[in-house]
Amino acid sequence: MEEQDLVDIEVTHDDPDNLVDSYSSGVADFPFHRQTVVANRLLAGQPDTELRSLAGVDTEQVKLLEHQVDAAHRALFDMDGKALLADEVGLGKTIEVGMILKEMHYRETDGSVLILTPAQLAKQWQGELREKFGLEFVCNYDDEFRGFNAHDRIIASIDTAKSERHRPTVLAREWDVLVMDEAHYVKNEETDRYDLIEQLTYDYAFFLTATPIQNELTDLYNIVTLLRPGLFGSRDTFHQYFIDSSQDTLVNQNELQRRLGQVMIRNRREDTDIDFTDRIIETRTFEPSIGEKDLYDAVTEYVRGAYSQDSGQKLVLMLLQKEVVSSPAALEGTIRKQLDEQHELTHRDELETILDKIDAIESVTKQDRLFDIVEEARNHVEMGRVIVFTQFRATQRQVLDGLDEQGYTTHAFHGGHSSQEKEEIVDQFREEGGVLVSTDAMNEGRNLQFCNIMVNYDLPWNPMKVEQRIGRIHRIGQKREVYVFNMGLKGTIEEYVLDRLYHKIDLFQQTVGELSTILTRMEDSGQSFEDEIFERLVNADSEVDLENDFDSMAIDLGQQQELSQKVKAFNNGVFESFDLGTDDD
């Protein structure tokens, strides 16, 4: 950031009117020259402030809504390219940033762009900007990523950017544009994330969050100060003028909102014309066959024993536990790989026994029941379109083979396809109908509103990934009710996750933003949601212990959800009368 002389304001409670005057004049004047320079760069070569690039947006890929266009325009021209986009969840803040970046690209003010996101959203950002706005970015998870000084348009996890390996390179560069998704991730000024953003050098910045206040009003101060240093003066000034410390309540709300109006844009659902369709969830759990139950018990016993001896195997063991409830084919591939690569494997006999149990399974219960769901769709839904999600390529192949044998029109979608192939697959699915069986590669920003039935053949333990799957079909532009079928085997970890966790927090009615708030709170301890599920599974001494452990985790989730709802209510209270207007005088 540019060096600026921050203004310290002497606060006297005896003369609040004088405080407002000095607070206003002192802070408002100092960045004026810098704002003028920025505004002139944005307007360079242009006779007006129209969003000229929108004519080049493919309206088949993205429907630009009035509130989104207005937000993009205000961020660029009313706020001089530094704005906090704080729309409520589900209103398309990513689309607003896409329009902003598209316009800046048109005006050639985006020589270097850094987009920082939570790790799980980086690839989704990349897909959305490519497909909806024709903007190509390299992601730090791409094979071709060569570092933060090797590309001009980068999307990266904020934790990757702040790592010891990359931080010096990130900070050494002068960025034209910084985009910070889920900006509440940097609400704490004592974290490395905050420190990174504070030290970054950039000309334009766009921060996104539906919850600018997560715990206390200081969250808002910290986020806004990173974006517009000095707007609220010093932290002490902010607290003394806007917070009644004796009652821990907000005061001088009109002045707070006036200042926020210089940097923040917030749209509410009720202020838009968006009509989201209903989401209908049906969970179907099935009794596994004797062979499937025997296989599950053998794998779980092996995982517990191996983890107790060598916790370094955690990722592989977690994978086995997920695969055993997905398909025997997925599990078999990983077991054979372990046997081939580790000739002196301690548990070789156990793994070979597991292979024998896989061979003994004659039919796959989930696959047989999937045919029932697909047949219902074929009989009652236009073109019988169904999307089936699985985490594993081997499961995908097995499901496709079974559907092909039953005479269904099928389509496969996975990360091994090129971008062009992915486009062609989606087009064929749209035109031909049938069943598209996809890995989670489909999560990367695909819009599939022409389909309204989805099956979770197996369930990721991270609920964010589940919601991202559902978000492929339940999004702005969907005109029909959305049906989501969750499949699970009784008596397995899958049933515990479904019944004791996901349904406890009403996961399937949450949105990505709301889930992010809940999970962020849970994961502040440093352990991920998936890690906690696995630890509870391997450490339980009995079925009763496992039930109690998951009940305990469900209680924790419920508490975090209650906190997030209180945060949402507080946000709405702070911004209740926030002036959204662009009304002409």
mmCIF file of C-alpha atoms in Angstrom, residues 21-297:
data_model
loop_
_atom_site.group_PDB
_atom_site.id
_atom_site.type_symbol
_atom_site.label_atom_id
_atom_site.label_comp_id
_atom_site.label_asym_id
_atom_site.label_seq_id
_atom_site.Cartn_x
_atom_site.Cartn_y
_atom_site.Cartn_z
ATOM 1 C CA ASP A 21 -16.502 17.823 12.160
ATOM 2 C CA SER A 22 -12.865 17.093 12.940
ATOM 3 C CA TYR A 23 -13.305 13.399 12.236
ATOM 4 C CA SER A 24 -14.902 14.142 8.870
ATOM 5 C CA SER A 25 -12.545 16.816 7.619
ATOM 6 C CA GLY A 26 -9.373 15.222 8.868
ATOM 7 C CA VAL A 27 -9.933 11.851 7.278
ATOM 8 C CA ALA A 28 -11.734 12.884 4.123
ATOM 9 C CA ASP A 29 -9.051 15.289 2.854
ATOM 10 C CA PHE A 30 -5.856 13.263 3.026
ATOM 11 C CA PRO A 31 -6.540 10.659 0.324
ATOM 12 C CA PHE A 32 -8.063 13.159 -2.131
ATOM 13 C CA HIS A 33 -5.005 13.511 -4.372
ATOM 14 C CA ARG A 34 -4.507 9.737 -4.516
ATOM 15 C CA GLN A 35 -8.189 9.165 -5.361
ATOM 16 C CA THR A 36 -7.929 11.715 -8.166
ATOM 17 C CA VAL A 37 -4.943 9.931 -9.691
ATOM 18 C CA VAL A 38 -6.721 6.593 -9.524
ATOM 19 C CA ALA A 39 -9.891 8.008 -11.034
ATOM 20 C CA ASN A 40 -7.964 9.608 -13.876
ATOM 21 C CA ARG A 41 -6.300 6.273 -14.686
ATOM 22 C CA LEU A 42 -9.679 4.562 -14.863
ATOM 23 C CA LEU A 43 -11.096 7.279 -17.099
ATOM 24 C CA ALA A 44 -8.022 7.617 -19.311
ATOM 25 C CA GLY A 45 -9.005 7.691 -22.950
ATOM 26 C CA GLN A 46 -12.719 7.363 -22.207
ATOM 27 C CA PRO A 47 -15.212 10.219 -22.725
ATOM 28 C CA ASP A 48 -17.665 8.852 -20.111
ATOM 29 C CA THR A 49 -18.099 6.317 -17.345
ATOM 30 C CA GLU A 50 -20.207 3.712 -19.079
ATOM 31 C CA LEU A 51 -19.380 0.044 -18.613
ATOM 32 C CA ARG A 52 -18.335 -0.364 -22.227
ATOM 33 C CA SER A 53 -17.081 -3.923 -21.925
ATOM 34 C CA LEU A 54 -20.495 -5.405 -21.089
ATOM 35 C CA ALA A 55 -21.408 -5.551 -24.761
ATOM 36 C CA GLY A 56 -18.811 -8.294 -25.111
ATOM 37 C CA VAL A 57 -20.190 -10.507 -22.305
ATOM 38 C CA ASP A 58 -21.783 -13.754 -23.480
ATOM 39 C CA THR A 59 -25.339 -13.484 -22.115
ATOM 40 C CA GLU A 60 -25.826 -17.219 -22.596
ATOM 41 C CA GLN A 61 -23.103 -17.828 -20.022
ATOM 42 C CA VAL A 62 -24.130 -15.158 -17.537
ATOM 43 C CA LYS A 63 -27.251 -13.107 -16.970
ATOM 44 C CA LEU A 64 -26.209 -9.692 -15.727
ATOM 45 C CA LEU A 65 -28.672 -8.420 -13.132
ATOM 46 C CA GLU A 66 -29.372 -4.773 -12.490
ATOM 47 C CA HIS A 67 -27.984 -4.710 -8.958
ATOM 48 C CA GLN A 68 -24.759 -6.373 -10.164
ATOM 49 C CA VAL A 69 -24.210 -3.892 -12.995
ATOM 50 C CA ASP A 70 -24.910 -1.024 -10.597
ATOM 51 C CA ALA A 71 -22.435 -2.403 -8.048
ATOM 52 C CA ALA A 72 -19.685 -2.782 -10.660
ATOM 53 C CA HIS A 73 -20.254 0.766 -11.923
ATOM 54 C CA ARG A 74 -20.226 2.289 -8.434
ATOM 55 C CA ALA A 75 -17.098 0.371 -7.403
ATOM 56 C CA LEU A 76 -15.175 1.608 -10.431
ATOM 57 C CA PHE A 77 -16.360 5.171 -10.830
ATOM 58 C CA ASP A 78 -18.006 6.353 -7.606
ATOM 59 C CA MET A 79 -15.467 4.678 -5.319
ATOM 60 C CA ASP A 80 -12.450 5.142 -7.574
ATOM 61 C CA GLY A 81 -11.601 1.467 -7.790
ATOM 62 C CA LYS A 82 -11.487 0.620 -4.079
ATOM 63 C CA ALA A 83 -14.650 -1.000 -2.776
ATOM 64 C CA LEU A 84 -16.005 -3.507 -0.281
ATOM 65 C CA LEU A 85 -18.656 -5.611 -2.036
ATOM 66 C CA ALA A 86 -20.847 -6.828 0.813
ATOM 67 C CA ASP A 87 -23.998 -8.143 -0.857
ATOM 68 C CA GLU A 88 -25.928 -10.764 1.051
ATOM 69 C CA VAL A 89 -25.162 -14.380 0.213
ATOM 70 C CA GLY A 90 -26.297 -15.603 -3.193
ATOM 71 C CA LEU A 91 -26.543 -12.287 -5.014
ATOM 72 C CA GLY A 92 -23.491 -12.749 -7.218
ATOM 73 C CA LYS A 93 -20.536 -10.829 -5.805
ATOM 74 C CA THR A 94 -18.226 -12.894 -8.033
ATOM 75 C CA ILE A 95 -20.193 -11.707 -11.073
ATOM 76 C CA GLU A 96 -19.757 -8.113 -9.933
ATOM 77 C CA VAL A 97 -15.992 -8.582 -9.730
ATOM 78 C CA GLY A 98 -16.037 -10.279 -13.133
ATOM 79 C CA MET A 99 -17.689 -7.208 -14.640
ATOM 80 C CA ILE A 100 -15.201 -4.947 -12.889
ATOM 81 C CA LEU A 101 -12.199 -6.913 -14.165
ATOM 82 C CA LYS A 102 -13.692 -7.143 -17.646
ATOM 83 C CA GLU A 103 -14.090 -3.353 -17.743
ATOM 84 C CA MET A 104 -10.591 -2.758 -16.410
ATOM 85 C CA HIS A 105 -9.211 -5.123 -19.036
ATOM 86 C CA TYR A 106 -11.088 -3.133 -21.680
ATOM 87 C CA ARG A 107 -9.580 0.101 -20.345
ATOM 88 C CA GLU A 108 -6.111 -1.483 -20.010
ATOM 89 C CA THR A 109 -5.795 -0.763 -16.302
ATOM 90 C CA ASP A 110 -5.281 -4.386 -15.262
ATOM 91 C CA GLY A 111 -1.653 -5.077 -16.128
ATOM 92 C CA SER A 112 -1.213 -7.310 -13.067
ATOM 93 C CA VAL A 113 -4.096 -8.795 -11.085
ATOM 94 C CA LEU A 114 -3.921 -10.867 -7.882
ATOM 95 C CA ILE A 115 -7.080 -12.621 -6.674
ATOM 96 C CA LEU A 116 -6.808 -14.146 -3.200
ATOM 97 C CA THR A 117 -9.438 -16.654 -2.084
ATOM 98 C CA PRO A 118 -9.982 -19.465 0.413
ATOM 99 C CA ALA A 119 -8.248 -22.572 -0.926
ATOM 100 C CA GLN A 120 -11.466 -24.411 -1.763
ATOM 101 C CA LEU A 121 -12.755 -21.575 -3.955
ATOM 102 C CA ALA A 122 -9.679 -20.817 -6.070
ATOM 103 C CA LYS A 123 -10.498 -23.169 -8.943
ATOM 104 C CA GLN A 124 -14.129 -22.106 -8.908
ATOM 105 C CA TRP A 125 -13.062 -18.483 -9.376
ATOM 106 C CA GLN A 126 -10.828 -19.491 -12.249
ATOM 107 C CA GLY A 127 -13.657 -21.336 -13.992
ATOM 108 C CA GLU A 128 -16.209 -18.558 -13.518
ATOM 109 C CA LEU A 129 -13.969 -15.800 -14.847
ATOM 110 C CA ARG A 130 -12.984 -17.891 -17.864
ATOM 111 C CA GLU A 131 -16.440 -19.120 -18.786
ATOM 112 C CA LYS A 132 -18.487 -16.019 -18.023
ATOM 113 C CA PHE A 133 -16.104 -13.210 -18.919
ATOM 114 C CA GLY A 134 -13.415 -14.724 -21.125
ATOM 115 C CA LEU A 135 -10.722 -13.755 -18.607
ATOM 116 C CA GLU A 136 -7.826 -16.187 -18.295
ATOM 117 C CA PHE A 137 -6.083 -16.536 -14.946
ATOM 118 C CA VAL A 138 -3.502 -19.035 -13.781
ATOM 119 C CA CYS A 139 -4.256 -20.672 -10.432
ATOM 120 C CA ASN A 140 -1.615 -21.653 -7.912
ATOM 121 C CA TYR A 141 -2.992 -25.215 -8.133
ATOM 122 C CA ASP A 142 -2.343 -25.417 -11.903
ATOM 123 C CA ASP A 143 0.607 -27.435 -13.161
ATOM 124 C CA GLU A 144 1.772 -24.440 -15.185
ATOM 125 C CA PHE A 145 1.923 -22.109 -12.158
ATOM 126 C CA ARG A 146 5.549 -20.955 -11.834
ATOM 127 C CA GLY A 147 5.330 -18.416 -9.039
ATOM 128 C CA PHE A 148 3.856 -15.022 -8.233
ATOM 129 C CA ASN A 149 6.384 -13.153 -10.363
ATOM 130 C CA ALA A 150 5.882 -15.287 -13.488
ATOM 131 C CA HIS A 151 2.262 -14.430 -14.405
ATOM 132 C CA ASP A 152 0.221 -11.252 -14.752
ATOM 133 C CA ARG A 153 -3.170 -12.665 -13.755
ATOM 134 C CA ILE A 154 -3.113 -14.989 -10.750
ATOM 135 C CA ILE A 155 -5.739 -16.626 -8.559
ATOM 136 C CA ALA A 156 -4.295 -18.090 -5.379
ATOM 137 C CA SER A 157 -5.171 -19.304 -1.939
ATOM 138 C CA ILE A 158 -4.406 -16.546 0.552
ATOM 139 C CA ASP A 159 -2.614 -19.116 2.701
ATOM 140 C CA THR A 160 -0.359 -20.012 -0.231
ATOM 141 C CA ALA A 161 0.389 -16.329 -0.803
ATOM 142 C CA LYS A 162 1.328 -15.752 2.841
ATOM 143 C CA SER A 163 3.499 -18.864 3.095
ATOM 144 C CA GLU A 164 7.232 -18.463 3.724
ATOM 145 C CA ARG A 165 7.955 -19.758 0.242
ATOM 146 C CA HIS A 166 5.847 -17.224 -1.662
ATOM 147 C CA ARG A 167 5.374 -14.222 0.624
ATOM 148 C CA PRO A 168 8.566 -12.356 -0.403
ATOM 149 C CA THR A 169 7.685 -12.608 -4.103
ATOM 150 C CA VAL A 170 4.089 -11.524 -3.526
ATOM 151 C CA LEU A 171 5.172 -8.475 -1.551
ATOM 152 C CA ALA A 172 8.001 -7.521 -3.916
ATOM 153 C CA ARG A 173 5.592 -6.938 -6.775
ATOM 154 C CA GLU A 174 3.477 -3.838 -7.407
ATOM 155 C CA TRP A 175 0.011 -5.088 -8.333
ATOM 156 C CA ASP A 176 -2.444 -3.094 -10.389
ATOM 157 C CA VAL A 177 -5.481 -4.896 -8.952
ATOM 158 C CA LEU A 178 -6.055 -6.859 -5.748
ATOM 159 C CA VAL A 179 -9.227 -8.911 -5.238
ATOM 160 C CA MET A 180 -9.808 -10.414 -1.787
ATOM 161 C CA ASP A 181 -12.619 -12.975 -1.565
ATOM 162 C CA GLU A 182 -14.176 -13.781 1.833
ATOM 163 C CA ALA A 183 -12.537 -10.663 3.216
ATOM 164 C CA HIS A 184 -13.575 -11.566 6.762
ATOM 165 C CA TYR A 185 -10.608 -13.972 6.616
ATOM 166 C CA VAL A 186 -8.434 -10.916 7.308
ATOM 167 C CA LYS A 187 -10.545 -9.424 10.102
ATOM 168 C CA ASN A 188 -7.903 -10.077 12.757
ATOM 169 C CA GLU A 189 -5.001 -7.628 12.667
ATOM 170 C CA GLU A 190 -2.757 -10.058 14.583
ATOM 171 C CA THR A 191 -2.717 -12.729 11.849
ATOM 172 C CA ASP A 192 -0.295 -13.368 8.989
ATOM 173 C CA ARG A 193 -3.185 -12.974 6.541
ATOM 174 C CA TYR A 194 -3.864 -9.432 7.735
ATOM 175 C CA ASP A 195 -0.175 -8.584 7.723
ATOM 176 C CA LEU A 196 0.179 -9.776 4.126
ATOM 177 C CA ILE A 197 -2.666 -7.587 2.837
ATOM 178 C CA GLU A 198 -1.465 -4.614 4.867
ATOM 179 C CA GLN A 199 1.976 -4.800 3.237
ATOM 180 C CA LEU A 200 0.815 -5.474 -0.335
ATOM 181 C CA THR A 201 1.290 -2.731 -2.903
ATOM 182 C CA TYR A 202 -1.622 -2.158 -5.307
ATOM 183 C CA ASP A 203 -3.592 0.571 -7.067
ATOM 184 C CA TYR A 204 -7.122 -0.839 -7.082
ATOM 185 C CA ALA A 205 -8.748 -3.214 -4.620
ATOM 186 C CA PHE A 206 -12.066 -5.040 -4.364
ATOM 187 C CA PHE A 207 -12.885 -6.960 -1.195
ATOM 188 C CA LEU A 208 -15.832 -9.375 -0.999
ATOM 189 C CA THR A 209 -17.733 -10.592 2.059
ATOM 190 C CA ALA A 210 -21.358 -11.150 2.994
ATOM 191 C CA THR A 211 -20.398 -10.883 6.685
ATOM 192 C CA PRO A 212 -18.111 -7.887 7.223
ATOM 193 C CA ILE A 213 -18.789 -8.218 10.944
ATOM 194 C CA GLN A 214 -18.270 -11.707 12.368
ATOM 195 C CA ASN A 215 -17.604 -11.160 16.042
ATOM 196 C CA GLU A 216 -17.449 -7.467 16.796
ATOM 197 C CA LEU A 217 -17.420 -4.093 15.066
ATOM 198 C CA THR A 218 -13.619 -4.112 15.066
ATOM 199 C CA ASP A 219 -13.839 -6.708 12.263
ATOM 200 C CA LEU A 220 -15.404 -4.062 10.057
ATOM 201 C CA TYR A 221 -12.814 -1.479 11.075
ATOM 202 C CA ASN A 222 -9.918 -3.790 10.190
ATOM 203 C CA ILE A 223 -11.308 -4.800 6.795
ATOM 204 C CA VAL A 224 -12.163 -1.244 5.761
ATOM 205 C CA THR A 225 -8.838 0.104 7.007
ATOM 206 C CA LEU A 226 -6.951 -2.378 4.824
ATOM 207 C CA LEU A 227 -9.002 -1.172 1.870
ATOM 208 C CA ARG A 228 -9.113 2.559 2.657
ATOM 209 C CA PRO A 229 -6.498 3.443 5.296
ATOM 210 C CA GLY A 230 -7.613 6.400 7.391
ATOM 211 C CA LEU A 231 -11.311 6.350 6.541
ATOM 212 C CA PHE A 232 -12.171 5.587 10.170
ATOM 213 C CA GLY A 233 -9.137 7.248 11.738
ATOM 214 C CA SER A 234 -7.279 5.350 14.430
ATOM 215 C CA ARG A 235 -8.674 2.232 16.073
ATOM 216 C CA ASP A 236 -9.098 4.096 19.379
ATOM 217 C CA THR A 237 -11.011 6.885 17.664
ATOM 218 C CA PHE A 238 -13.275 4.385 15.982
ATOM 219 C CA HIS A 239 -14.073 2.610 19.240
ATOM 220 C CA GLN A 240 -14.636 5.785 21.211
ATOM 221 C CA TYR A 241 -16.982 7.314 18.694
ATOM 222 C CA PHE A 242 -18.952 4.350 17.373
ATOM 223 C CA ILE A 243 -19.104 1.854 20.256
ATOM 224 C CA ASP A 244 -20.691 2.315 23.667
ATOM 225 C CA SER A 245 -18.170 0.281 25.644
ATOM 226 C CA SER A 246 -20.380 0.090 28.761
ATOM 227 C CA GLN A 247 -23.182 -1.641 26.864
ATOM 228 C CA ASP A 248 -21.152 -2.980 23.932
ATOM 229 C CA THR A 249 -23.622 -1.471 21.475
ATOM 230 C CA LEU A 250 -23.398 0.636 18.341
ATOM 231 C CA VAL A 251 -23.742 4.417 18.579
ATOM 232 C CA ASN A 252 -23.632 7.231 16.021
ATOM 233 C CA GLN A 253 -24.991 4.810 13.445
ATOM 234 C CA ASN A 254 -25.820 7.462 10.844
ATOM 235 C CA GLU A 255 -22.233 8.686 10.767
ATOM 236 C CA LEU A 256 -20.950 5.107 10.501
ATOM 237 C CA GLN A 257 -23.210 4.442 7.551
ATOM 238 C CA ARG A 258 -22.233 7.730 5.910
ATOM 239 C CA ARG A 259 -18.596 6.714 6.048
ATOM 240 C CA LEU A 260 -19.327 3.186 4.880
ATOM 241 C CA GLY A 261 -21.142 4.701 1.913
ATOM 242 C CA GLN A 262 -17.778 5.869 0.598
ATOM 243 C CA VAL A 263 -16.389 2.351 0.371
ATOM 244 C CA MET A 264 -19.088 -0.303 0.793
ATOM 245 C CA ILE A 265 -21.805 -1.596 -1.519
ATOM 246 C CA ARG A 266 -24.404 -3.876 0.051
ATOM 247 C CA ASN A 267 -27.452 -5.308 -1.707
ATOM 248 C CA ARG A 268 -30.078 -7.347 0.114
ATOM 249 C CA ARG A 269 -32.163 -10.152 -1.332
ATOM 250 C CA GLU A 270 -35.408 -8.320 -0.739
ATOM 251 C CA ASP A 271 -34.105 -5.364 -2.767
ATOM 252 C CA THR A 272 -33.570 -7.481 -5.889
ATOM 253 C CA ASP A 273 -35.921 -9.195 -8.322
ATOM 254 C CA ILE A 274 -34.271 -12.614 -7.872
ATOM 255 C CA ASP A 275 -36.714 -15.442 -7.191
ATOM 256 C CA PHE A 276 -34.842 -18.563 -6.093
ATOM 257 C CA THR A 277 -36.666 -21.825 -6.700
ATOM 258 C CA ASP A 278 -37.236 -24.402 -3.965
ATOM 259 C CA ARG A 279 -34.629 -27.036 -3.115
ATOM 260 C CA ILE A 280 -36.055 -30.454 -2.255
ATOM 261 C CA ILE A 281 -33.688 -32.885 -0.531
ATOM 262 C CA GLU A 282 -34.246 -36.618 -0.229
ATOM 263 C CA THR A 283 -31.762 -38.856 1.550
ATOM 264 C CA ARG A 284 -31.910 -42.542 0.723
ATOM 265 C CA THR A 285 -29.903 -44.935 2.872
ATOM 266 C CA PHE A 286 -29.720 -48.621 2.015
ATOM 267 C CA GLU A 287 -28.820 -51.795 3.821
ATOM 268 C CA PRO A 288 -25.490 -53.019 2.441
ATOM 269 C CA SER A 289 -25.247 -56.616 1.321
ATOM 270 C CA ILE A 290 -23.514 -59.088 3.619
ATOM 271 C CA GLY A 291 -20.394 -58.867 1.439
ATOM 272 C CA GLU A 292 -20.415 -55.030 1.461
ATOM 273 C CA LYS A 293 -20.836 -54.930 5.248
ATOM 274 C CA ASP A 294 -18.015 -57.426 5.676
ATOM 275 C CA LEU A 295 -15.792 -55.316 3.410
ATOM 276 C CA TYR A 296 -16.610 -52.091 5.257
ATOM 277 C CA ASP A 297 -15.815 -53.616 8.651
#
